[in-house]
PDB file of C-alpha atoms in Angstrom:
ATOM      1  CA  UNK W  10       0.000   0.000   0.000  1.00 45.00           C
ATOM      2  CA  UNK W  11       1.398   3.394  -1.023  1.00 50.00           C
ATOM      3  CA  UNK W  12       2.421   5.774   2.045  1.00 58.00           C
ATOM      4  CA  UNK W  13      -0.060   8.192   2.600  1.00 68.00           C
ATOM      5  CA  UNK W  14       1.268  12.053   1.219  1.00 77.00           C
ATOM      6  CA  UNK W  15       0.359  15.110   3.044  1.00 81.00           C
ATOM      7  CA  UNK W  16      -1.873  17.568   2.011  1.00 88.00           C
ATOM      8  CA  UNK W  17       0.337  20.175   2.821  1.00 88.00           C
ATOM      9  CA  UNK W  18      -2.805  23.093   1.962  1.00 88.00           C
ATOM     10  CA  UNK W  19      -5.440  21.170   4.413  1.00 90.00           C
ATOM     11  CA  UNK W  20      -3.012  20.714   7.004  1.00 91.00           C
ATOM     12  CA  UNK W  21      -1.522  24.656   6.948  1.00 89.00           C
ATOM     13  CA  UNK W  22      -5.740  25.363   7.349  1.00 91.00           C
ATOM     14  CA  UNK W  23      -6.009  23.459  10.024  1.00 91.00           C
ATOM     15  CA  UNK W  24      -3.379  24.855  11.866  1.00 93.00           C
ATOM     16  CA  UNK W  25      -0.024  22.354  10.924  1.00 95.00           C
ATOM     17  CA  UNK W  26       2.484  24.393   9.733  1.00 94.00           C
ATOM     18  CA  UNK W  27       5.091  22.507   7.763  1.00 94.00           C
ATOM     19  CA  UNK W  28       8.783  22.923   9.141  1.00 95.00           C
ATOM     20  CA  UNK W  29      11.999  22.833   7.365  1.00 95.00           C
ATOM     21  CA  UNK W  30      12.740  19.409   9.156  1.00 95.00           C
ATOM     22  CA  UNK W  31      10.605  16.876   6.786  1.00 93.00           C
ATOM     23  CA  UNK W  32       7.583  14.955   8.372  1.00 91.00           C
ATOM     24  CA  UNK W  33       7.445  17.428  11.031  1.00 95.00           C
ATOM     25  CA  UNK W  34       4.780  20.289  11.267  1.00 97.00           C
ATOM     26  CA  UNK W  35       4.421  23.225  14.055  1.00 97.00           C
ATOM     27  CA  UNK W  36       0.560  23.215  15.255  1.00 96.00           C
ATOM     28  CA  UNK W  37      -0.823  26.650  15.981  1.00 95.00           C
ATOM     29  CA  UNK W  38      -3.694  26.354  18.326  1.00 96.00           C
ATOM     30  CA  UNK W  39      -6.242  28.331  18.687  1.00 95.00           C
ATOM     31  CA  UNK W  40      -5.830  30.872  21.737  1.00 95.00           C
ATOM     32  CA  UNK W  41      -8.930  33.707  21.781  1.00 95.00           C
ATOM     33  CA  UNK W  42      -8.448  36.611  23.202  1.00 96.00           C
ATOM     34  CA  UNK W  43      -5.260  35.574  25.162  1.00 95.00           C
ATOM     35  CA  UNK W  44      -6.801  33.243  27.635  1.00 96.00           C
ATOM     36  CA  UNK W  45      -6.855  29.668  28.476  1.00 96.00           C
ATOM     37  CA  UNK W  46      -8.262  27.549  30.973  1.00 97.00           C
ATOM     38  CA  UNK W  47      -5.882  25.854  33.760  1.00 97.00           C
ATOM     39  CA  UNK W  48      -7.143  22.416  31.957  1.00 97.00           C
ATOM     40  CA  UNK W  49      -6.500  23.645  28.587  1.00 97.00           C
ATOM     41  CA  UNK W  50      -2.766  24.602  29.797  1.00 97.00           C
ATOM     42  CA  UNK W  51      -2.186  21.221  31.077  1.00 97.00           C
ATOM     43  CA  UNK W  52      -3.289  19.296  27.807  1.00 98.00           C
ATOM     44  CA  UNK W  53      -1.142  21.530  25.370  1.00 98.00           C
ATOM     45  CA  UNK W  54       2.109  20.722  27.880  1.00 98.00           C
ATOM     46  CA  UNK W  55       0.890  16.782  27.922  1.00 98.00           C
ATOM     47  CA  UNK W  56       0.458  16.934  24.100  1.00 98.00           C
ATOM     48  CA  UNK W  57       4.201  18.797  23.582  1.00 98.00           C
ATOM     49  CA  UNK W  58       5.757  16.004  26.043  1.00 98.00           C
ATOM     50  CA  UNK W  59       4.498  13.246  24.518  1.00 97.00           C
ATOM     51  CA  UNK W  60       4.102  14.429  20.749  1.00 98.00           C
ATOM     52  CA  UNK W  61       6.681  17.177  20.433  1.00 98.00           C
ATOM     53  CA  UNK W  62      10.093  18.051  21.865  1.00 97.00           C
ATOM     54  CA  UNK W  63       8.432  19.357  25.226  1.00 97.00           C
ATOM     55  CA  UNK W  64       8.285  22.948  24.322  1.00 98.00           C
ATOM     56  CA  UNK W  65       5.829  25.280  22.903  1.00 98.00           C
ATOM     57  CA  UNK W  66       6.777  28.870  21.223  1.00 97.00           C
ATOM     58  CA  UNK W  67       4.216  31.565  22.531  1.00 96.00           C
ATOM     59  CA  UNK W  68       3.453  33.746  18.909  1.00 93.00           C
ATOM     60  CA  UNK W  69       3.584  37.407  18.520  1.00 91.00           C
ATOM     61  CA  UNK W  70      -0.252  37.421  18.642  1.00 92.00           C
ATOM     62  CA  UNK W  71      -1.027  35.146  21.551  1.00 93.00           C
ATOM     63  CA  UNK W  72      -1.249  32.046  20.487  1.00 92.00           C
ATOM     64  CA  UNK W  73       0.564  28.929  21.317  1.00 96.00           C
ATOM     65  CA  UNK W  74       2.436  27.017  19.039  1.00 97.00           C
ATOM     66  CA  UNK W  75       3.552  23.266  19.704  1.00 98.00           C
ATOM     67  CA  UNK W  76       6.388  22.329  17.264  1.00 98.00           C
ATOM     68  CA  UNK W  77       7.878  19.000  16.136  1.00 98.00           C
ATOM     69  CA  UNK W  78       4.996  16.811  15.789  1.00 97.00           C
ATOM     70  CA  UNK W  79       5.119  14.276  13.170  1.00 96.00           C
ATOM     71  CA  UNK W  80       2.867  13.831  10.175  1.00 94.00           C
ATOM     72  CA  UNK W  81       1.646  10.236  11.595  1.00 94.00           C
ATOM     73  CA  UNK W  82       0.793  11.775  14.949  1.00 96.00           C
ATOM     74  CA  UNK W  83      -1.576  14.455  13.786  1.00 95.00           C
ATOM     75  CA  UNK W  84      -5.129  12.881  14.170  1.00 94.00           C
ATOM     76  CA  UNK W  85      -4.242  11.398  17.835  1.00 97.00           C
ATOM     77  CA  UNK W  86      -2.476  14.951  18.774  1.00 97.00           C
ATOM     78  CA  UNK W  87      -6.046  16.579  17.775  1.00 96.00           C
ATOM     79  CA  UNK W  88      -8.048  13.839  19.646  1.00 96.00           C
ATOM     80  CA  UNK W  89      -6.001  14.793  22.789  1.00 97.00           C
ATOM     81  CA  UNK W  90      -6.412  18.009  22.293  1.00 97.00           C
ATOM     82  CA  UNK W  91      -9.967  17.975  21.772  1.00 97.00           C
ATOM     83  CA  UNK W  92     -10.403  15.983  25.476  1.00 96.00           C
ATOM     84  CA  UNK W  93      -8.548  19.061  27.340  1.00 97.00           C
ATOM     85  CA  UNK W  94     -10.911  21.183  25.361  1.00 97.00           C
ATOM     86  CA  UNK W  95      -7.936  23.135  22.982  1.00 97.00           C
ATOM     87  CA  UNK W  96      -8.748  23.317  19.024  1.00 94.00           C
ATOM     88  CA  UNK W  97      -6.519  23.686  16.414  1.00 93.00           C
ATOM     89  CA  UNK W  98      -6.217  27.234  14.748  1.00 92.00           C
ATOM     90  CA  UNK W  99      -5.806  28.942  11.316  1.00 92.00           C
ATOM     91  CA  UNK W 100      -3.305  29.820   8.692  1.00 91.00           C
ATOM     92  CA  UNK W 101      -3.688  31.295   5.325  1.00 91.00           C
ATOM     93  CA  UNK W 102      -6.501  33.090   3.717  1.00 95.00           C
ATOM     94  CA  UNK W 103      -8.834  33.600   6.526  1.00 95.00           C
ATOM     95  CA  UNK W 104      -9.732  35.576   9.642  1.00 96.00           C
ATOM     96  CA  UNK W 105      -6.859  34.390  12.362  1.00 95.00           C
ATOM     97  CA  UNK W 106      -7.346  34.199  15.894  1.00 92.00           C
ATOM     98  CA  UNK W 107      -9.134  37.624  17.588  1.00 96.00           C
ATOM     99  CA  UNK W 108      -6.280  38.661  20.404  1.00 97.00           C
ATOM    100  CA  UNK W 109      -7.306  41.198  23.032  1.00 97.00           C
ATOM    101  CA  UNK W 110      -5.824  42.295  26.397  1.00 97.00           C
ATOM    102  CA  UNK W 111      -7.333  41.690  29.330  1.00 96.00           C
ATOM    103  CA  UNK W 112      -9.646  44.813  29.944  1.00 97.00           C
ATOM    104  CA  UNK W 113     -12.351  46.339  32.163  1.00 97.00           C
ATOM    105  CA  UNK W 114     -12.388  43.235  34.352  1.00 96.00           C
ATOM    106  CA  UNK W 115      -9.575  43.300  35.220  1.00 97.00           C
ATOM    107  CA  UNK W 116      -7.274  45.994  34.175  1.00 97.00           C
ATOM    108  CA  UNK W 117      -8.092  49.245  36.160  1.00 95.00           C
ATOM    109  CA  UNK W 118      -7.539  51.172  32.941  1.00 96.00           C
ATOM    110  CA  UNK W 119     -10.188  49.111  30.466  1.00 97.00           C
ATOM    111  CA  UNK W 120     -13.142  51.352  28.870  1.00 98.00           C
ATOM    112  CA  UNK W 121     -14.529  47.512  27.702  1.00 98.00           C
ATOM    113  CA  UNK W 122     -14.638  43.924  28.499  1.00 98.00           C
ATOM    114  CA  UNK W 123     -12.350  42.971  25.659  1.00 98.00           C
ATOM    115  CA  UNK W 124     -12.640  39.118  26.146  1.00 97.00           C
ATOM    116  CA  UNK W 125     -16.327  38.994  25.979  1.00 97.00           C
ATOM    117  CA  UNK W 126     -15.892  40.891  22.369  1.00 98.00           C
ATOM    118  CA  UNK W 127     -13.063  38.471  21.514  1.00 98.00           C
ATOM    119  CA  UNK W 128     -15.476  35.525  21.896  1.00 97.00           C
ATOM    120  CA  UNK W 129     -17.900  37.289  20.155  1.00 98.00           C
ATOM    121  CA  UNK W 130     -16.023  38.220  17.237  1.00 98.00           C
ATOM    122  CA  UNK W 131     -14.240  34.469  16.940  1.00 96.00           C
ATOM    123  CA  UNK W 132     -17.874  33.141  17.416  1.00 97.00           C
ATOM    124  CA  UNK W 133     -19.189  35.509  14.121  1.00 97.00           C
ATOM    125  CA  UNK W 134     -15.580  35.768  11.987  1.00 97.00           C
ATOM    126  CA  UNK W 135     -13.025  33.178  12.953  1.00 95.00           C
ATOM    127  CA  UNK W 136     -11.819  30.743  10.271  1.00 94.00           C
ATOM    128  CA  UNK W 137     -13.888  32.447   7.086  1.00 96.00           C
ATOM    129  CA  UNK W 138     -12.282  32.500   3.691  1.00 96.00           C
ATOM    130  CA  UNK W 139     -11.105  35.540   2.435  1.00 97.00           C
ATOM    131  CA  UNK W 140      -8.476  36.497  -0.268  1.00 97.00           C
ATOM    132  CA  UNK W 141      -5.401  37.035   1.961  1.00 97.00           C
ATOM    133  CA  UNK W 142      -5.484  36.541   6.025  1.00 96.00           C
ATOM    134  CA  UNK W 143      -7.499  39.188   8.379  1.00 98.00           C
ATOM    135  CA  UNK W 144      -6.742  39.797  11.707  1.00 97.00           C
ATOM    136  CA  UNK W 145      -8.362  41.477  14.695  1.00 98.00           C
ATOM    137  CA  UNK W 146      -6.898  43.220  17.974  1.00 98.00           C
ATOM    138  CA  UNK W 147      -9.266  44.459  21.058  1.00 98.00           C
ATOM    139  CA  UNK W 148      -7.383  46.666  23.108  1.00 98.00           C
ATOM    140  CA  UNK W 149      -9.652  48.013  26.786  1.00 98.00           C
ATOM    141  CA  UNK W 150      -7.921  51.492  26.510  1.00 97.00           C
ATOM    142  CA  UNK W 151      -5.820  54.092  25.245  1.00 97.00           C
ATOM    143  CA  UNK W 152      -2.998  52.377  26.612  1.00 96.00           C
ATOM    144  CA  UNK W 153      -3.321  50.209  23.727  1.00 97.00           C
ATOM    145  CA  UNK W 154      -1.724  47.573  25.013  1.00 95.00           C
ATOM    146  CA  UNK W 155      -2.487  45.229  22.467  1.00 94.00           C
ATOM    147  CA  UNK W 156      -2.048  48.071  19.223  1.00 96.00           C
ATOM    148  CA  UNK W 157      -5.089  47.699  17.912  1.00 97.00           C
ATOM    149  CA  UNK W 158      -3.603  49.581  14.883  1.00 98.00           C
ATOM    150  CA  UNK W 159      -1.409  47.176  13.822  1.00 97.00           C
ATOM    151  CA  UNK W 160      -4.122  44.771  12.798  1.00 98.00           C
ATOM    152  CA  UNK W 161      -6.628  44.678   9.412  1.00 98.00           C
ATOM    153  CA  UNK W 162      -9.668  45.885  12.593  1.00 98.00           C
ATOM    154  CA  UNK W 163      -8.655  46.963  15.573  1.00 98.00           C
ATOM    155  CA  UNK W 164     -11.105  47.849  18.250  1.00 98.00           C
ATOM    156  CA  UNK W 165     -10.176  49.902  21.140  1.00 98.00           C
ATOM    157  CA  UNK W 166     -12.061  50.838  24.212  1.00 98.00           C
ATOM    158  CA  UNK W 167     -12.967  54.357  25.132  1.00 98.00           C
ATOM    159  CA  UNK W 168     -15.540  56.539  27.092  1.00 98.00           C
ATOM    160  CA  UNK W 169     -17.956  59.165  25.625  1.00 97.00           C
ATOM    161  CA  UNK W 170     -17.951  61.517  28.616  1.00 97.00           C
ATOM    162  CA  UNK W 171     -20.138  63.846  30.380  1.00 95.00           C
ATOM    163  CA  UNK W 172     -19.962  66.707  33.515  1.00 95.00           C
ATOM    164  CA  UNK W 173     -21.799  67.725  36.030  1.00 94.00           C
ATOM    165  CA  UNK W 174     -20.539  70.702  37.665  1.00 93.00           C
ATOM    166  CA  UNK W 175     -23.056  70.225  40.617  1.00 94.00           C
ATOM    167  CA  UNK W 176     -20.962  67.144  41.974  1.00 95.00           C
ATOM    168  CA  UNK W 177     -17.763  68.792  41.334  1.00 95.00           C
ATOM    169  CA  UNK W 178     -16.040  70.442  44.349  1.00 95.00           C
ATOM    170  CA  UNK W 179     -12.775  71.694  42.109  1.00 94.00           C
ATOM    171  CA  UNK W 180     -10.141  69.745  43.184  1.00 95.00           C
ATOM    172  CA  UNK W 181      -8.538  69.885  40.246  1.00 95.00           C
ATOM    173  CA  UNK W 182      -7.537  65.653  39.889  1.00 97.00           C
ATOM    174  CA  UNK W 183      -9.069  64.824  36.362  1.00 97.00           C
ATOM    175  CA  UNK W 184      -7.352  68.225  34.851  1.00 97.00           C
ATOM    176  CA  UNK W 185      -4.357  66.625  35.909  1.00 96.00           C
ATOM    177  CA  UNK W 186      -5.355  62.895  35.354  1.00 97.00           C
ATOM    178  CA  UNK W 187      -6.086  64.357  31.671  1.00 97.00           C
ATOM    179  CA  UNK W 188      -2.866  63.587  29.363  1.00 96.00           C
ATOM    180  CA  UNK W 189      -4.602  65.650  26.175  1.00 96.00           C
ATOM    181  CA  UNK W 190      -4.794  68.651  28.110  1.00 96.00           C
ATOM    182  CA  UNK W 191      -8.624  68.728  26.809  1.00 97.00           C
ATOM    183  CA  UNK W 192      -9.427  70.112  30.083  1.00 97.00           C
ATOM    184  CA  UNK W 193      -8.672  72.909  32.353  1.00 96.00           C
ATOM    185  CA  UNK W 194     -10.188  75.115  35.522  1.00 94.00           C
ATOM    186  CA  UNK W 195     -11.953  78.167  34.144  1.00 93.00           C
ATOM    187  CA  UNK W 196     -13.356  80.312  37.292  1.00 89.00           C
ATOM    188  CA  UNK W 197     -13.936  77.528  39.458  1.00 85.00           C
ATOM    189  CA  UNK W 198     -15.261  74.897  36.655  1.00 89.00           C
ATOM    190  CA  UNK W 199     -14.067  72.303  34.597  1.00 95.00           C
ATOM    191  CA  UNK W 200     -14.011  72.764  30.992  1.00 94.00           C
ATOM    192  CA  UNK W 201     -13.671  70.374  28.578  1.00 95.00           C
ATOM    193  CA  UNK W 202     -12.516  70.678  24.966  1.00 96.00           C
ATOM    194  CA  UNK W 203     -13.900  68.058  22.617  1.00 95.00           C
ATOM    195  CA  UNK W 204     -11.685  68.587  19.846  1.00 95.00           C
ATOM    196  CA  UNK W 205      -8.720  67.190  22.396  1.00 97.00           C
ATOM    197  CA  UNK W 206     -10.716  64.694  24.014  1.00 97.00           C
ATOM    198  CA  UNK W 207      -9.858  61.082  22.905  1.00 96.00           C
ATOM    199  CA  UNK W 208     -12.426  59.400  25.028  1.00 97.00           C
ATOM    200  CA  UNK W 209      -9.473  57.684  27.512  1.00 97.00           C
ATOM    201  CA  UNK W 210     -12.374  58.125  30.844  1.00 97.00           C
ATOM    202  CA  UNK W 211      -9.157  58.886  32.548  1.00 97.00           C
ATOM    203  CA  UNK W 212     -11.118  61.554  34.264  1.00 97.00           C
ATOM    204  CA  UNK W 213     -13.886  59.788  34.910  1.00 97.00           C
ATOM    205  CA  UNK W 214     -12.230  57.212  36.572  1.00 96.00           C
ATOM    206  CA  UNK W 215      -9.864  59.898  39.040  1.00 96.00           C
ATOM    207  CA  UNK W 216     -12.753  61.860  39.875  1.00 97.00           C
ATOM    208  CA  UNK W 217     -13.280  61.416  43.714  1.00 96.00           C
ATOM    209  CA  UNK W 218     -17.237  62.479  43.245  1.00 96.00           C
ATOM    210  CA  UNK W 219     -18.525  60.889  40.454  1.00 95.00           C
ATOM    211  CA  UNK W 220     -18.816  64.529  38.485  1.00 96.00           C
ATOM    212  CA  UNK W 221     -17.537  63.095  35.600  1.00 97.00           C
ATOM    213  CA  UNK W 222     -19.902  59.980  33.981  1.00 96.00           C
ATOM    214  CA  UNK W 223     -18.988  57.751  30.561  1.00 96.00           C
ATOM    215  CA  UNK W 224     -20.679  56.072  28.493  1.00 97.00           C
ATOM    216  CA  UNK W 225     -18.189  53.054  27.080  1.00 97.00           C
ATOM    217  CA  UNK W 226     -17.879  52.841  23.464  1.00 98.00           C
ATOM    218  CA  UNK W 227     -15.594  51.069  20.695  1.00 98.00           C
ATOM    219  CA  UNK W 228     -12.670  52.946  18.976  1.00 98.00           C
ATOM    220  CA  UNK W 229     -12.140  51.419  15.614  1.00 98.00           C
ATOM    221  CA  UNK W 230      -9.387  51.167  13.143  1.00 98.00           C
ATOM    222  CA  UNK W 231      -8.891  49.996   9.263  1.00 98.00           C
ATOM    223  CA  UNK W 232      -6.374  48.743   7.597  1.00 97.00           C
ATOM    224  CA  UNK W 233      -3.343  48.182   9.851  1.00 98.00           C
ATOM    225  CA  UNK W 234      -0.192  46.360   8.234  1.00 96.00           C
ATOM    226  CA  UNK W 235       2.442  45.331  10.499  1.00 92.00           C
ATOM    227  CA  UNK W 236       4.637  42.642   7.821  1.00 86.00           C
ATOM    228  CA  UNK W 237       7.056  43.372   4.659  1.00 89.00           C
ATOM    229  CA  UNK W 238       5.046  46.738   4.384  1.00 90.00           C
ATOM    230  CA  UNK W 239       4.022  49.158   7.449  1.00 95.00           C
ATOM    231  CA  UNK W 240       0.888  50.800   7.846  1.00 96.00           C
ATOM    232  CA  UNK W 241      -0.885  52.372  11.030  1.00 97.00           C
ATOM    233  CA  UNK W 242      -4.728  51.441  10.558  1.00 97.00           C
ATOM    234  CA  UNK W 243      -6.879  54.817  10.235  1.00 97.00           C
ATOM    235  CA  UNK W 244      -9.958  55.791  12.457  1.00 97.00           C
ATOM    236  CA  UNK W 245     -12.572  56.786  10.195  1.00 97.00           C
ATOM    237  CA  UNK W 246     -15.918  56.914  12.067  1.00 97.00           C
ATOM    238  CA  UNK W 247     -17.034  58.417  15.674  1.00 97.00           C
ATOM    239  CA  UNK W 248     -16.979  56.474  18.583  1.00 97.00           C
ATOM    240  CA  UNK W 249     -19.430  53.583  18.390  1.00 98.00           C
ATOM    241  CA  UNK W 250     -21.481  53.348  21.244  1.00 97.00           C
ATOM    242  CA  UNK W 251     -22.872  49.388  21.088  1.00 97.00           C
ATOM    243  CA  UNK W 252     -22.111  45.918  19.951  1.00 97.00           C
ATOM    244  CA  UNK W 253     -24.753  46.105  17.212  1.00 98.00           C
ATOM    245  CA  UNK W 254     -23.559  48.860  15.314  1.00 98.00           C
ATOM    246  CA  UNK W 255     -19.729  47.850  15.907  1.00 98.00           C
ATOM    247  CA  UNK W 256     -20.437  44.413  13.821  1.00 98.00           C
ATOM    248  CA  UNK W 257     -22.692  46.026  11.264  1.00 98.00           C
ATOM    249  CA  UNK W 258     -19.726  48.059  10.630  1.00 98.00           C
ATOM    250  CA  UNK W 259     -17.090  44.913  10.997  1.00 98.00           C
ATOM    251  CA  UNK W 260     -19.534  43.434   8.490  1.00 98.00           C
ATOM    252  CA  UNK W 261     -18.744  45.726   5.898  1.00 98.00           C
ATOM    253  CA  UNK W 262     -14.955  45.914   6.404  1.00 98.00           C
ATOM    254  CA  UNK W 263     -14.870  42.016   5.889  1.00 98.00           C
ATOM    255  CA  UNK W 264     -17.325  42.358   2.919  1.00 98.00           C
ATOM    256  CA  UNK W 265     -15.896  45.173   0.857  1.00 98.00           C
ATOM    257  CA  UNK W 266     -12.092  43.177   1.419  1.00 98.00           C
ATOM    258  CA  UNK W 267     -14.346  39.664   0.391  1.00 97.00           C
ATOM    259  CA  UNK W 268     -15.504  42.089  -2.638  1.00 97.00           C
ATOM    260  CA  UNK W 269     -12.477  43.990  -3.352  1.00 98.00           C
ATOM    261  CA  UNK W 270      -9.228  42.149  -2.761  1.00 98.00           C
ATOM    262  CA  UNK W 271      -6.855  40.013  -5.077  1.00 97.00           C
ATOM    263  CA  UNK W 272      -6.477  37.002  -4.377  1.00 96.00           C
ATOM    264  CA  UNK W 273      -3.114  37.063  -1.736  1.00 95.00           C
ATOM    265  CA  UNK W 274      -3.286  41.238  -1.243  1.00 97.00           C
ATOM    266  CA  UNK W 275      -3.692  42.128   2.166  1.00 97.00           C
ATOM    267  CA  UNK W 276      -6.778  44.501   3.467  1.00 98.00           C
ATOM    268  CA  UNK W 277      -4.754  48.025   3.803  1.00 97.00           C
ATOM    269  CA  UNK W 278      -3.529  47.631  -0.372  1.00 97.00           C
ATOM    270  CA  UNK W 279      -6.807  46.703  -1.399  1.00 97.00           C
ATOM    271  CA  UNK W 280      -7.864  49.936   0.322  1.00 97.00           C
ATOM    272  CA  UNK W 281      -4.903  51.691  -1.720  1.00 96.00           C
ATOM    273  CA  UNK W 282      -5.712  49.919  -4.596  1.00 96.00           C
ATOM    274  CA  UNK W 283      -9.764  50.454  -4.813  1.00 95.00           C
ATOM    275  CA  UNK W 284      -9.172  53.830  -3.219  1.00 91.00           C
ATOM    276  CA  UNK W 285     -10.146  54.489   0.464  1.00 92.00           C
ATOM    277  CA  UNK W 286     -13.456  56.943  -0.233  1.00 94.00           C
ATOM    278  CA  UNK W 287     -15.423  53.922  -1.300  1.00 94.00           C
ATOM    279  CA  UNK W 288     -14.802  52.265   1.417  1.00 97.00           C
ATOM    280  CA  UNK W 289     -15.619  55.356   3.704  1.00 97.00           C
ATOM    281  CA  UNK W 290     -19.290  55.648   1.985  1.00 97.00           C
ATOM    282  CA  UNK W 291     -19.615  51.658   3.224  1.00 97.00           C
ATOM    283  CA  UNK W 292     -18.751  51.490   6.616  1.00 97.00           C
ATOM    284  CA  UNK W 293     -20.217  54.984   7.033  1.00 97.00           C
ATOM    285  CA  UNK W 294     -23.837  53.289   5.592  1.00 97.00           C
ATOM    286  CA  UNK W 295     -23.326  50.719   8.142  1.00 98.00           C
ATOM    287  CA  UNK W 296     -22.539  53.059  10.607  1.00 98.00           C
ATOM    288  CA  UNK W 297     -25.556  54.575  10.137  1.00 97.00           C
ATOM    289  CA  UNK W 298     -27.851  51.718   9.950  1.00 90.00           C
TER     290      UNK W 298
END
């Protein structure tokens, strides 16, 4: 009976990555929004023991990466991954895993809960065909921890704030808390400039009196490039202010690049390509509902 040849296309889609050193593949699991259970930890390290060299290599984007397992091993290393609850991830032309820091429950500084979103947006996007990979970053703040810029969508968390000069008593903390310098003490009151604001809620979280309220809301960006070629993604809408406008408008990034792209061109030269005001009149319809 002839041996059995990879399928070296299936097996990069499923997550095998074929090394240099023949009959060997690196396994890229599937790691959403940077967090895995105790159990989950435990199966990946019995799984690189037995099946590997006893290592794994943590990626640039989260994920976890088990290398040296051999072609012949592959369908038992997914069983035993599948009892400890880990699944393979992506490679190629399709939306990778969604990586996000750990946010508003538990950083101090998060404007969202970014791992909530991250399941959310692996539940709607992760694994889908498109012409080239597309990747995702939620970041909880202005801290931008995770640089949501450098990825195809990047959300980032912020606050839409508001004042209420009756609770204030003047002390002056959220002028100072505020690294824009979009506010100042004018005569006893706080003054705000919007122009300068970039919705961190740093002063709504230093305020000792609750005079300063937020309302939490998604900061997105398009087209970020971080490979051969460099490219910051661009904000090009308000705030958003909820989760059902935020994937009406994912929607329509992932469509027009489904629409738009060559086959192996990456979202931010499509935009260059097609020219970035069409795009603007789609996302800013689905913006707009």
């Amino acid at each position: 009976m002839a041996e059995k040849k990879p399928d070296y296309a299936a097996l990069k889609k499923g997550g095998f990555m074929r090394q240099k050193q023949k009959g060997h593949f690196s396994l890229r699991l599937q790691v959403v929004g940077g967090n895995l259970t105790a159990e989950n930890i435990r199966t990946v390290s019995e799984v690189a023991e037995k099946y590997g060299k006893g290592y794994v290599h943590m990626t640039s984007r989260q994920g976890i990466e088990i290398p040296f397992i051999r072609f012949e091993d592959i369908e038992e290393v997914k069983e035993k991954l599948a009892e400890g609850g880990v699944k393979p991830g992506v490679c190629g032309p399709r939306v990778r895993t969604v990586t996000a820091c750990q946010g508003s429950e538990i950083c101090p500084s998060g404007c969202i809960d970014t791992y909530e979103l991250a399941k959310e947006l692996d539940e709607h996007y992760f694994g889908r065909e498109l012409p080239h990979k597309f990747k995702f970053g939620v970041t909880g703040c202005q801290n931008n921890c995770l640089k949501a810029e450098e990825n195809d969508l990047g959300i980032k968390g912020g606050m839409i704030v508001d004042y209420k000069e009756e609770d204030c008593i003047q002390c002056g903390v959220c002028v100072k808390a505020c690294r824009e310098s979009a506010l100042s003490m004018v005569d006893g009151k706080v003054e705000i400039d919007r122009n300068k604001c970039n919705h961190c809620g740093r002063c709504v979280k230093s305020c000792p009196t609750d005079a300063w309220v937020g309302e939490s809301g998604y900061i997105v960006s398009f087209g970020g490039l971080f490979g051969n070629k460099i490219y910051k993604g661009e904000t090009l809408l308000p705030i958003i202010k909820d989760k059902e406008t935020l994937f009406r408008v994912a929607d329509a990034a992932i469509g027009f690049f489904e629409k738009n792209a060559n086959p192996g061109e990456r979202f931010r030269l499509t935009l260059q390509r097609v020219g970035e005001e069409e795009f603007r009149k789609v996302i800013r319809e689905a913006y707009n509902g």
